[in-house]
PDB file of C-alpha atoms in Angstrom:
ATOM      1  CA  UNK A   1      23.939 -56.350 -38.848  1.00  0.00           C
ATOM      2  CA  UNK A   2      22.926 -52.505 -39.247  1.00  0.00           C
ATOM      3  CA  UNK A   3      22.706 -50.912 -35.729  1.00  0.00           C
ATOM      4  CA  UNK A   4      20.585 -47.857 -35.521  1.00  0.00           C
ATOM      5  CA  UNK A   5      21.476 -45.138 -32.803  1.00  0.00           C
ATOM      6  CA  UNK A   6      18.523 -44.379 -31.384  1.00  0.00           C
ATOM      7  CA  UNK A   7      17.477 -40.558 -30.996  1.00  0.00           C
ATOM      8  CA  UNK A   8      15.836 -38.733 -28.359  1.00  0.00           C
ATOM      9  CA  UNK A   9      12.727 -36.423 -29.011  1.00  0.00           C
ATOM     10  CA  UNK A  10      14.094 -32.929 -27.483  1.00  0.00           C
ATOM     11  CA  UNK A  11      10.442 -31.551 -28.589  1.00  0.00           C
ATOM     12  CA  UNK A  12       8.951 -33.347 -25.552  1.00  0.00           C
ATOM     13  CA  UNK A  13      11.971 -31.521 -23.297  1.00  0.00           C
ATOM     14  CA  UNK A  14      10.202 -28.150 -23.677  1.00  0.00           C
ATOM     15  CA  UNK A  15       6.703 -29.128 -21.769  1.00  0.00           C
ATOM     16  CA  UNK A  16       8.266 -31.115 -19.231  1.00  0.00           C
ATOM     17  CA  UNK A  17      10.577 -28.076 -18.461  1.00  0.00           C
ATOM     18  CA  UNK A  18       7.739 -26.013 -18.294  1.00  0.00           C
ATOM     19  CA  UNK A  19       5.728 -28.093 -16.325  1.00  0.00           C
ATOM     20  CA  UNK A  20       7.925 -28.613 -13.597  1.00  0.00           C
ATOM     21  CA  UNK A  21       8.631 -25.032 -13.390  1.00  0.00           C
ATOM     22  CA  UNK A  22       4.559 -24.267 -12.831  1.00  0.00           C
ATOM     23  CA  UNK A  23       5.227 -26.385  -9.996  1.00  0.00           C
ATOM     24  CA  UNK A  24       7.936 -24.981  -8.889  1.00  0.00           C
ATOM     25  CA  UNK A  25       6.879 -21.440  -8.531  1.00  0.00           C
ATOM     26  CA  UNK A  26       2.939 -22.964  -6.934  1.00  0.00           C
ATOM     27  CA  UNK A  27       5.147 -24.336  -4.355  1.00  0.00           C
ATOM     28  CA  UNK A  28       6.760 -21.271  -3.505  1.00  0.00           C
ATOM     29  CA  UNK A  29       3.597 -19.367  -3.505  1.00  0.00           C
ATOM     30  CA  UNK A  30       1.528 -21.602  -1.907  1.00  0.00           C
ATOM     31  CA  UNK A  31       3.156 -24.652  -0.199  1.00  0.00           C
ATOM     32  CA  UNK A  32       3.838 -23.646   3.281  1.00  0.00           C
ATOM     33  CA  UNK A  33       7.011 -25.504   3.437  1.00  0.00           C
ATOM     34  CA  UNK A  34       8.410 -23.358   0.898  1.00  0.00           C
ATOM     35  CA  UNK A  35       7.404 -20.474   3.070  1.00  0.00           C
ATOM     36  CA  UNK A  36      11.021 -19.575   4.703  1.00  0.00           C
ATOM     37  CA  UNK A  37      12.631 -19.853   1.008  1.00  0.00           C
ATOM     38  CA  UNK A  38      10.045 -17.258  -0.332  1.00  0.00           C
ATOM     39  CA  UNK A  39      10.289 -15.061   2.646  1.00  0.00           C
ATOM     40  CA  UNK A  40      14.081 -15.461   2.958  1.00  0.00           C
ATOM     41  CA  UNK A  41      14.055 -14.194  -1.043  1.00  0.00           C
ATOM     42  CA  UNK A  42      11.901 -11.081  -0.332  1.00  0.00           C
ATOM     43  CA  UNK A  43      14.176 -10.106   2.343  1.00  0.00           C
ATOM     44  CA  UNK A  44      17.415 -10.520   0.366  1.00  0.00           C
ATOM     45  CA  UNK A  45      15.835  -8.576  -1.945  1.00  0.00           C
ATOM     46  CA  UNK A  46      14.609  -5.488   0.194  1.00  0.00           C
ATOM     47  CA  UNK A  47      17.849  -5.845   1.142  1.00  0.00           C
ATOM     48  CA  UNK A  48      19.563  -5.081  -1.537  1.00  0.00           C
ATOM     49  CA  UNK A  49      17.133  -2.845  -3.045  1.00  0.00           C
ATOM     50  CA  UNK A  50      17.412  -0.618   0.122  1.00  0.00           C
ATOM     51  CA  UNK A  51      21.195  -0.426  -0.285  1.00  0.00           C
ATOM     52  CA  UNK A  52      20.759   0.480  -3.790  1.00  0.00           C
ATOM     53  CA  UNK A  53      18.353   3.472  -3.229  1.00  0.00           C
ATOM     54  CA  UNK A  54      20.530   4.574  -0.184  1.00  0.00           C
ATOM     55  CA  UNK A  55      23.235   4.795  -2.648  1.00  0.00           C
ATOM     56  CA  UNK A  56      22.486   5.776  -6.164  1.00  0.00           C
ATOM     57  CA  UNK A  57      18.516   7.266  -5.573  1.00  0.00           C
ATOM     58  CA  UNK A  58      19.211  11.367  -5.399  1.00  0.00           C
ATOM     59  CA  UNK A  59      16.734  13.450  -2.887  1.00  0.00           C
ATOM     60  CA  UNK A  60      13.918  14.997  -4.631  1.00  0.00           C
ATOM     61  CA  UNK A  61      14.421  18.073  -3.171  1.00  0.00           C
ATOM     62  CA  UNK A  62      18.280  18.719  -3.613  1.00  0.00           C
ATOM     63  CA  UNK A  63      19.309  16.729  -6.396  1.00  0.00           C
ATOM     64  CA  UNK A  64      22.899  17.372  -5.557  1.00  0.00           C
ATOM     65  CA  UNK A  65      22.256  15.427  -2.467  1.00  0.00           C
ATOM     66  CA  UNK A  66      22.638  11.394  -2.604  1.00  0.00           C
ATOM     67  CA  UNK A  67      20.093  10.682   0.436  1.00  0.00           C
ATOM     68  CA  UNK A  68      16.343  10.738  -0.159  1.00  0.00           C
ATOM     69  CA  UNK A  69      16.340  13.624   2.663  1.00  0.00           C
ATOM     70  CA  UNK A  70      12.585  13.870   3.922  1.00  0.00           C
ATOM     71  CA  UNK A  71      12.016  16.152   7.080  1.00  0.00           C
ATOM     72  CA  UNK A  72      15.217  15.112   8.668  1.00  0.00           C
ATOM     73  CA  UNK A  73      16.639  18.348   8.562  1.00  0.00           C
ATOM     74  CA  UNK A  74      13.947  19.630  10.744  1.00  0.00           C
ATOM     75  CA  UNK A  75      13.643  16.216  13.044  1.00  0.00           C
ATOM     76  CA  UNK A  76      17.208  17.205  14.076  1.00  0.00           C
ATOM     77  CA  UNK A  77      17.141  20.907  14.334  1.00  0.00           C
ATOM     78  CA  UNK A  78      13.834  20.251  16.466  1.00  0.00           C
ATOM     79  CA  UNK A  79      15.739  17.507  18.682  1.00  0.00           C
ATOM     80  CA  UNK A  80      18.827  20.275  19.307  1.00  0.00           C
ATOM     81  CA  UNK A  81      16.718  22.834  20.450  1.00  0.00           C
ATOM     82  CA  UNK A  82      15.331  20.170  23.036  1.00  0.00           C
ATOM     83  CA  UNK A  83      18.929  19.032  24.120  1.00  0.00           C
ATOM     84  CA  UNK A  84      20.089  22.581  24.569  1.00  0.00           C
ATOM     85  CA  UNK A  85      17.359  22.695  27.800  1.00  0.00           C
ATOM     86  CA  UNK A  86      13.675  23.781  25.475  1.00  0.00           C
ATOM     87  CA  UNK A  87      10.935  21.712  27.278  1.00  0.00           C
ATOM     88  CA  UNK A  88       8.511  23.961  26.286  1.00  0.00           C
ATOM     89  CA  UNK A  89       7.226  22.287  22.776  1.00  0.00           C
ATOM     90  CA  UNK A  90       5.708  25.277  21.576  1.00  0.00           C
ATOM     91  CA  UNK A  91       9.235  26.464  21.300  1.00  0.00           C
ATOM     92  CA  UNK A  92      10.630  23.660  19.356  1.00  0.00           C
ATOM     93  CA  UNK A  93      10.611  23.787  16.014  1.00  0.00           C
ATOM     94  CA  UNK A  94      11.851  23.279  12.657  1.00  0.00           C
ATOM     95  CA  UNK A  95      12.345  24.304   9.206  1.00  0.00           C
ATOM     96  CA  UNK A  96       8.489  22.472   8.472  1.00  0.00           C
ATOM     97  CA  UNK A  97       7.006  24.013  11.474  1.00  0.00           C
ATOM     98  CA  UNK A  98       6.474  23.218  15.026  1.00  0.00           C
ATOM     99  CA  UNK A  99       7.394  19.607  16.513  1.00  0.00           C
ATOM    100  CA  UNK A 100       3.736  17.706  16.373  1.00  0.00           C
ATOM    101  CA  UNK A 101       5.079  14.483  17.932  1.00  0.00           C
ATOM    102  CA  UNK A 102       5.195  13.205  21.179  1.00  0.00           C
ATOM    103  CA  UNK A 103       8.003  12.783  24.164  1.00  0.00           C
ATOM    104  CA  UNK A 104       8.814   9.738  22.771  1.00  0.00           C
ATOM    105  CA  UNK A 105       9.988  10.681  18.947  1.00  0.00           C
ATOM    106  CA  UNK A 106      11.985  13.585  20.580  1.00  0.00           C
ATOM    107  CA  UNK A 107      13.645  10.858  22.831  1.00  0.00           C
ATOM    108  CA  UNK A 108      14.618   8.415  19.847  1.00  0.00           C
ATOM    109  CA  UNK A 109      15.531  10.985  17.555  1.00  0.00           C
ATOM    110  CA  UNK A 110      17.755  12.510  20.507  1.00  0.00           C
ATOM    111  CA  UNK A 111      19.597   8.887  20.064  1.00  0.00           C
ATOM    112  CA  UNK A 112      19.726   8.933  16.868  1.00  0.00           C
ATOM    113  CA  UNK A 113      21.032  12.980  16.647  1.00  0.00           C
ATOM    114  CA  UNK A 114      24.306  11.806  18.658  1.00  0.00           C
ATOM    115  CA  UNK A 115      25.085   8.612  16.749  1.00  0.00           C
ATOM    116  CA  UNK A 116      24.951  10.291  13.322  1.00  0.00           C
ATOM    117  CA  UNK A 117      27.126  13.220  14.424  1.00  0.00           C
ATOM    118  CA  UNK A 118      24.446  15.899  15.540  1.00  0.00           C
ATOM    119  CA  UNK A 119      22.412  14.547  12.225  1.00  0.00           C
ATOM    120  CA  UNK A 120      25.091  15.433   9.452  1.00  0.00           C
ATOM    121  CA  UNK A 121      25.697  11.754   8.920  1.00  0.00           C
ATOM    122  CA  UNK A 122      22.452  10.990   6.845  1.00  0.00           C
ATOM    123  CA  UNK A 123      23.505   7.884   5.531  1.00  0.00           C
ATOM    124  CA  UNK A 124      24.529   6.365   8.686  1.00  0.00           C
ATOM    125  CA  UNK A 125      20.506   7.284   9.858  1.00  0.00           C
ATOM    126  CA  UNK A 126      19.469   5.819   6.816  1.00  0.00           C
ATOM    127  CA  UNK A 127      21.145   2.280   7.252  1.00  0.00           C
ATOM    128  CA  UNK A 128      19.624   2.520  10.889  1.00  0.00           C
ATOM    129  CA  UNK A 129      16.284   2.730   9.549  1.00  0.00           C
ATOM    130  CA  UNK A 130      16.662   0.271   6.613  1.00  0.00           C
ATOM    131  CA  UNK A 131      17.658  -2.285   9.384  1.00  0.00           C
ATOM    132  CA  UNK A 132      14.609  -1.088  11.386  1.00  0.00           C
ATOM    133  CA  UNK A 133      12.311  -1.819   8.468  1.00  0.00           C
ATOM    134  CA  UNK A 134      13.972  -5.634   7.474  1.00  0.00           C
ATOM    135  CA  UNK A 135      13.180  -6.338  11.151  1.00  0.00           C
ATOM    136  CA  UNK A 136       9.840  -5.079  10.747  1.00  0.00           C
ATOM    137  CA  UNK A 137       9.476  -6.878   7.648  1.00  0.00           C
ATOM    138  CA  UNK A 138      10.752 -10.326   9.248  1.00  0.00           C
ATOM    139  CA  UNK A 139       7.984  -9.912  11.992  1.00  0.00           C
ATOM    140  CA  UNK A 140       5.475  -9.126   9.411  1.00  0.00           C
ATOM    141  CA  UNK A 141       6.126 -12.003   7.589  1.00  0.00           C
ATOM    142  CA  UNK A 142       6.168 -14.145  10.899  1.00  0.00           C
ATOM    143  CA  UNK A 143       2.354 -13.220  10.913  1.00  0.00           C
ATOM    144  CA  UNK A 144       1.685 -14.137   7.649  1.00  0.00           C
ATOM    145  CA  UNK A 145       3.061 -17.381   8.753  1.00  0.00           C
ATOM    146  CA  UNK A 146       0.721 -17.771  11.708  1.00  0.00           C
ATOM    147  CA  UNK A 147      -2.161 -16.326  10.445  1.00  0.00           C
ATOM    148  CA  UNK A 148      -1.695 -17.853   6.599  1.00  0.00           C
ATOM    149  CA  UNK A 149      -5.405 -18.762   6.592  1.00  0.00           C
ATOM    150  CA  UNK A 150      -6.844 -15.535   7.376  1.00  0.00           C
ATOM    151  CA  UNK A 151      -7.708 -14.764   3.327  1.00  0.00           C
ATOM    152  CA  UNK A 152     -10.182 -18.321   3.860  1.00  0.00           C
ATOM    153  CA  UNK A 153     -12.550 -17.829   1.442  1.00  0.00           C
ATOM    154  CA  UNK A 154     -15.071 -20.723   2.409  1.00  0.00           C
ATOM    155  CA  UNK A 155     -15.809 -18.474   5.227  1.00  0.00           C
ATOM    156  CA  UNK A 156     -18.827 -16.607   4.501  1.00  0.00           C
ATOM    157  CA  UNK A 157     -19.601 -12.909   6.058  1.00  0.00           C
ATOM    158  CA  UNK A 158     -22.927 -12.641   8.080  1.00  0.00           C
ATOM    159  CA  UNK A 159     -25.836 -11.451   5.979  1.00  0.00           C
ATOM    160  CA  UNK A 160     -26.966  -9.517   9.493  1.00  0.00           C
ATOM    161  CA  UNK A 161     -24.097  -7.274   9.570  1.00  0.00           C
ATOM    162  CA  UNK A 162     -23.631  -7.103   5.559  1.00  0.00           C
ATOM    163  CA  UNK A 163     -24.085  -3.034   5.259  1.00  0.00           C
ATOM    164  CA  UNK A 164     -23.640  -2.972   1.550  1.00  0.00           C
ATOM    165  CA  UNK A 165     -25.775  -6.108   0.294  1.00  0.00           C
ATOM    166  CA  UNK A 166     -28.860  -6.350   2.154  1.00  0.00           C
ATOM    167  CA  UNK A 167     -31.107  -5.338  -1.252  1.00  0.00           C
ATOM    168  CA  UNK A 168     -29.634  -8.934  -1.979  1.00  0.00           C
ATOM    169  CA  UNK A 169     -31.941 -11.818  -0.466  1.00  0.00           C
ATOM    170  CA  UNK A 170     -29.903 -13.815   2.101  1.00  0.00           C
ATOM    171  CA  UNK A 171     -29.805 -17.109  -0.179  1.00  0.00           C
ATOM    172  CA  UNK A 172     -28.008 -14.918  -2.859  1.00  0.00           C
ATOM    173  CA  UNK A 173     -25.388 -13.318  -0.748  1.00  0.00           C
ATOM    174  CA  UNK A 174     -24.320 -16.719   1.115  1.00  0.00           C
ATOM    175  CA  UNK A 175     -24.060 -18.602  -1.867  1.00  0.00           C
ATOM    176  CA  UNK A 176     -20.483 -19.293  -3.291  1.00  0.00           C
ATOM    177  CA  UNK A 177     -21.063 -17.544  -6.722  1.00  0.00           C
ATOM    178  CA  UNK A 178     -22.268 -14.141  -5.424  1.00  0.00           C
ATOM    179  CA  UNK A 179     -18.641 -14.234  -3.800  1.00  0.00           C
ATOM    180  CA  UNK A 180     -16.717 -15.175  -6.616  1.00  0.00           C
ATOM    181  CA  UNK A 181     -18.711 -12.490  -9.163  1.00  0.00           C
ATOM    182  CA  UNK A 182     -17.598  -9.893  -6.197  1.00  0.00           C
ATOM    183  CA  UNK A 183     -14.306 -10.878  -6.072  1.00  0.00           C
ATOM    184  CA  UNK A 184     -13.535 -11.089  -9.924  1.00  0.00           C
ATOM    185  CA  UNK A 185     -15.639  -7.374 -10.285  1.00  0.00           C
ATOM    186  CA  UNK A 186     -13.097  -5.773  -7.900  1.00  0.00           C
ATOM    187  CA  UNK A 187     -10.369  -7.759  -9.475  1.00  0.00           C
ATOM    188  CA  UNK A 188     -11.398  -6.264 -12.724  1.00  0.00           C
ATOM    189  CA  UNK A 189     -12.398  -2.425 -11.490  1.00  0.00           C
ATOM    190  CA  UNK A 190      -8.711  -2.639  -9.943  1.00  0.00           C
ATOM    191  CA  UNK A 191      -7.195  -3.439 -13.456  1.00  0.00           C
ATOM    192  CA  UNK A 192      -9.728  -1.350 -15.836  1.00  0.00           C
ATOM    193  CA  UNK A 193      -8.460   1.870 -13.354  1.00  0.00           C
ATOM    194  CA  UNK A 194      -4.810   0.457 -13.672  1.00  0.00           C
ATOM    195  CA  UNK A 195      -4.634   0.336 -17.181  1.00  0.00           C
ATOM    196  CA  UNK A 196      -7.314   2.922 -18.168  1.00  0.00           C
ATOM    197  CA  UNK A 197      -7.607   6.301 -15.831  1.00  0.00           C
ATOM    198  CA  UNK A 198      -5.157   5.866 -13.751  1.00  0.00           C
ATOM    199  CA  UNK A 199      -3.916   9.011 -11.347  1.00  0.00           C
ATOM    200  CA  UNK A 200      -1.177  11.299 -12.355  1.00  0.00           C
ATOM    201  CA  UNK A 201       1.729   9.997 -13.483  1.00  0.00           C
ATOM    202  CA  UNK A 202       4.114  12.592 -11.938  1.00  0.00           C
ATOM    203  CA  UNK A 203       3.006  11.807  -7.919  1.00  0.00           C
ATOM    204  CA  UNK A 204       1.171   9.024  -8.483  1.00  0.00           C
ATOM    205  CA  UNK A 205      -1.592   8.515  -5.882  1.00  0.00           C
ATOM    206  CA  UNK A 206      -2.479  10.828  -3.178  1.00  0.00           C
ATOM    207  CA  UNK A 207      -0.053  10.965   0.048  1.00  0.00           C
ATOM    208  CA  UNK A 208      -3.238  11.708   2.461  1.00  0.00           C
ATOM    209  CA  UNK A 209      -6.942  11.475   2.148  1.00  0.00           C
ATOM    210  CA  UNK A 210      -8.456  14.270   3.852  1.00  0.00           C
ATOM    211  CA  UNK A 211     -10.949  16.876   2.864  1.00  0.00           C
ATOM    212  CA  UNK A 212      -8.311  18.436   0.505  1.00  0.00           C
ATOM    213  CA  UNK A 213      -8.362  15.046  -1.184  1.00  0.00           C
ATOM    214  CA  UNK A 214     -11.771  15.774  -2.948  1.00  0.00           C
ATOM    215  CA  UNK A 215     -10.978  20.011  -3.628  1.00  0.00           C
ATOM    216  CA  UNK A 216     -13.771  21.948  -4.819  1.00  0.00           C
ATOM    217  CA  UNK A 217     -16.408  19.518  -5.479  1.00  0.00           C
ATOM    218  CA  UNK A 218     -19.536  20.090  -6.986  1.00  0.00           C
ATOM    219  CA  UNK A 219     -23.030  19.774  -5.470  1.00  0.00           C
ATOM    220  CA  UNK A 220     -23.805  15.903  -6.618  1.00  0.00           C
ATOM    221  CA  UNK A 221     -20.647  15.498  -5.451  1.00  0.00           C
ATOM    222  CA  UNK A 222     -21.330  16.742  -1.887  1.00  0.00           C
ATOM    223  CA  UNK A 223     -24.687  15.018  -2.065  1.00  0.00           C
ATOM    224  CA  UNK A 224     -23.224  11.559  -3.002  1.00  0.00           C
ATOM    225  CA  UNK A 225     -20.762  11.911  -0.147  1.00  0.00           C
ATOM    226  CA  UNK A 226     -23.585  13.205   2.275  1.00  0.00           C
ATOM    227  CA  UNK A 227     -25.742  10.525   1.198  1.00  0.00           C
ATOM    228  CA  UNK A 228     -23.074   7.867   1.581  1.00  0.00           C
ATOM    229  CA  UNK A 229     -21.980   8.825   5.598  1.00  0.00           C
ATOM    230  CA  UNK A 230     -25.935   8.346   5.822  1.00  0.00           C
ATOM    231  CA  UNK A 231     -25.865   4.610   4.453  1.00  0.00           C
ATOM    232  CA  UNK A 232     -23.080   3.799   6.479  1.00  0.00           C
ATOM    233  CA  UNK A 233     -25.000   5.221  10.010  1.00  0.00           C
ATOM    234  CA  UNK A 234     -28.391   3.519   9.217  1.00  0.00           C
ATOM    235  CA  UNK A 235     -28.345   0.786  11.526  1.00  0.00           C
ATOM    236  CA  UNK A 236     -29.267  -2.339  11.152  1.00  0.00           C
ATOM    237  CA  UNK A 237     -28.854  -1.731   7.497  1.00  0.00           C
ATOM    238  CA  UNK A 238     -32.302  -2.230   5.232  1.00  0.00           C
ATOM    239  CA  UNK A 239     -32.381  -2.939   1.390  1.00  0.00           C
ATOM    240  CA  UNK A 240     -32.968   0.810   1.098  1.00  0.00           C
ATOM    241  CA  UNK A 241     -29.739   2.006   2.853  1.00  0.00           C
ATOM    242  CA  UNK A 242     -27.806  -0.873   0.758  1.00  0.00           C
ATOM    243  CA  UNK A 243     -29.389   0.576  -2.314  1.00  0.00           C
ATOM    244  CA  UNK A 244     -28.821   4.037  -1.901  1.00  0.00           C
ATOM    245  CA  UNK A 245     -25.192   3.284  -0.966  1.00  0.00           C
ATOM    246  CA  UNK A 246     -24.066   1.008  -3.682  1.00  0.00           C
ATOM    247  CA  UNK A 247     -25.574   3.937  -5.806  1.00  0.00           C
ATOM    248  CA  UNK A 248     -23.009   6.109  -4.253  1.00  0.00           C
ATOM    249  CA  UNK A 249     -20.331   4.228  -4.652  1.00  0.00           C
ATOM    250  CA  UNK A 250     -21.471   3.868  -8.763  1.00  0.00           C
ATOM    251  CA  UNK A 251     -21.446   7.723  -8.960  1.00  0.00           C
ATOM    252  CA  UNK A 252     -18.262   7.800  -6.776  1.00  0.00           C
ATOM    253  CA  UNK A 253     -16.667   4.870  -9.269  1.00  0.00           C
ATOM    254  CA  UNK A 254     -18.137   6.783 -12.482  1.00  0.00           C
ATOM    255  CA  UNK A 255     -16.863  10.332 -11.762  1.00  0.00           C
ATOM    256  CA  UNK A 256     -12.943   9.071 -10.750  1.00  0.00           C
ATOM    257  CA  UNK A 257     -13.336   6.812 -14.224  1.00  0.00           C
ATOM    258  CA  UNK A 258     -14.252  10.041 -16.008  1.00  0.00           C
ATOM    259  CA  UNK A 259     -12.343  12.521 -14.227  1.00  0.00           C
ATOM    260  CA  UNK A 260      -9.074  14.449 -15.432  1.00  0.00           C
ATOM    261  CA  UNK A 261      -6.069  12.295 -13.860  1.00  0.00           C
ATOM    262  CA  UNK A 262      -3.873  14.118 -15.613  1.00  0.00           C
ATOM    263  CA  UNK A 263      -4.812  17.791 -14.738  1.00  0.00           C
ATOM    264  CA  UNK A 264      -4.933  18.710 -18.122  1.00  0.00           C
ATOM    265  CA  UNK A 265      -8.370  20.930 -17.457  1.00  0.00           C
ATOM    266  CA  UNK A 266      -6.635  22.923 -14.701  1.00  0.00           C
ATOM    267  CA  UNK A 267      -3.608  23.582 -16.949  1.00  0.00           C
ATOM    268  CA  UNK A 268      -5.850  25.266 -19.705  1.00  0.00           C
ATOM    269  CA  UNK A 269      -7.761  27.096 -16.634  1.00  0.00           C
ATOM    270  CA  UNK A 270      -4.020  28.696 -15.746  1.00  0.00           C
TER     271      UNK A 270
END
């Protein structure tokens, strides 16, 4: 009697691998019991990755030096001219100019100027603030616990105090798809910028946005922004204001899409 050993179809492995690996990672994204095991990843992570730049990651402005040194410097030079008997703050100040921060900073930092050896120890100050910011991440993160359904999106905004969609009839605007085609639009503006005109690629995106942020602009550019703060003061809002406002935003979204990112225009000008 010929006995056949039977053979197993490894071709089937493959999607049954992959399958319970989608489920997997939707469980750690989305199953709140996972939540801890996510969050407890993330932090082991920062971790790390805040060791790592403490380490290796050379300050921009020295090279030479290891720590990413940013206004320190002056933080301490400002808090020894308050411990040597300054109270006048006028009077204190460092190598960026004088100290613009309350009683408060100039009490912490005086803390922090003793335990790092009058502020030569820079690394010691930066593990102090890396633990600072995991403990601010671990209470961030108990939030997101708490308040895990505050992105609900079968809650629907009230068309009265809608300031950008009244030109929109109030059937439209509650209904489920006008919400969707919103979200995927910004989903997709988000990722044609990304990909397509994105900001410099030396200092990426601006650090502040005041009125330095928009330079010399022209005169539809001062209009548009003019016209916009008007929109946003008309209240209630009408289908006019809406109108006039999205159109603002178009122009707005339309000159950063064809703008120079890359400063190439004020290169050739120099």
């Amino acid at each position: 009697m010929n006995s056949q050993t039977p053979t197993k179809d490894h071709s089937s492995f493959m999607p049954l691998i992959l399958s319970k690996l989608f489920r997997l990672s939707h469980s750690l994204l989305f199953d709140p019991a996972f939540f801890w095991f996510t969050a407890a990843c993330l932090l082991i992570g920062e971790a790390l990755l805040n060791i790592f730049i403490i380490k290796y990651v050379p300050c921009k402005y020295d090279p030479a030096e290891i720590h990413t040194e940013i206004d320190w410097k002056a933080y301490m030079k400002e808090v020894s001219i308050f411990l040597n008997g300054e109270r006048n703050y006028t009077n204190i100040q460092g190598d960026t100019g004088p100290c613009v921060y309350p009683a408060g900073f100039v009490y912490i930092y005086s803390i922090l100027y003793y335990i790092t050896s009058e502020g030569v120890d820079i690394p010691k100050a930066q593990y102090i603030f890396a633990i600072l910011y995991m403990w601010t991440l671990y209470v961030v993160f108990n939030i997101y616990r708490r308040c895990r359904q505050a992105f609900e999106f079968s809650r629907v905004f009230l068309y009265k105090w809608t300031v950008n969609w009244k030109f929109f009839m109030e059937e439209t605007f509650l209904s489920s798809g006008f919400s969707k085609v919103l979200l995927v639009a910004h989903v997709w503006v988000l990722l044609a910028f990304l990909f397509g005109s994105w900001c410099r690629s030396d200092d990426g995106v601006p650090r502040l946005l005041h009125l330095g942020f928009f330079g010399k602009p022209s005169e539809i550019a001062k209009r548009t922004v003019t016209a916009d703060q008007y929109c946003w003061n008309v209240y209630p809002a009408t289908s006019e204001s809406s109108s006039l406002l999205f159109a603002c935003h178009l122009m707005i979204l339309m000159g950063l899409w064809s703008g120079d990112s890359e400063g190439r225009r004020i290169a050739d000008k120099n």
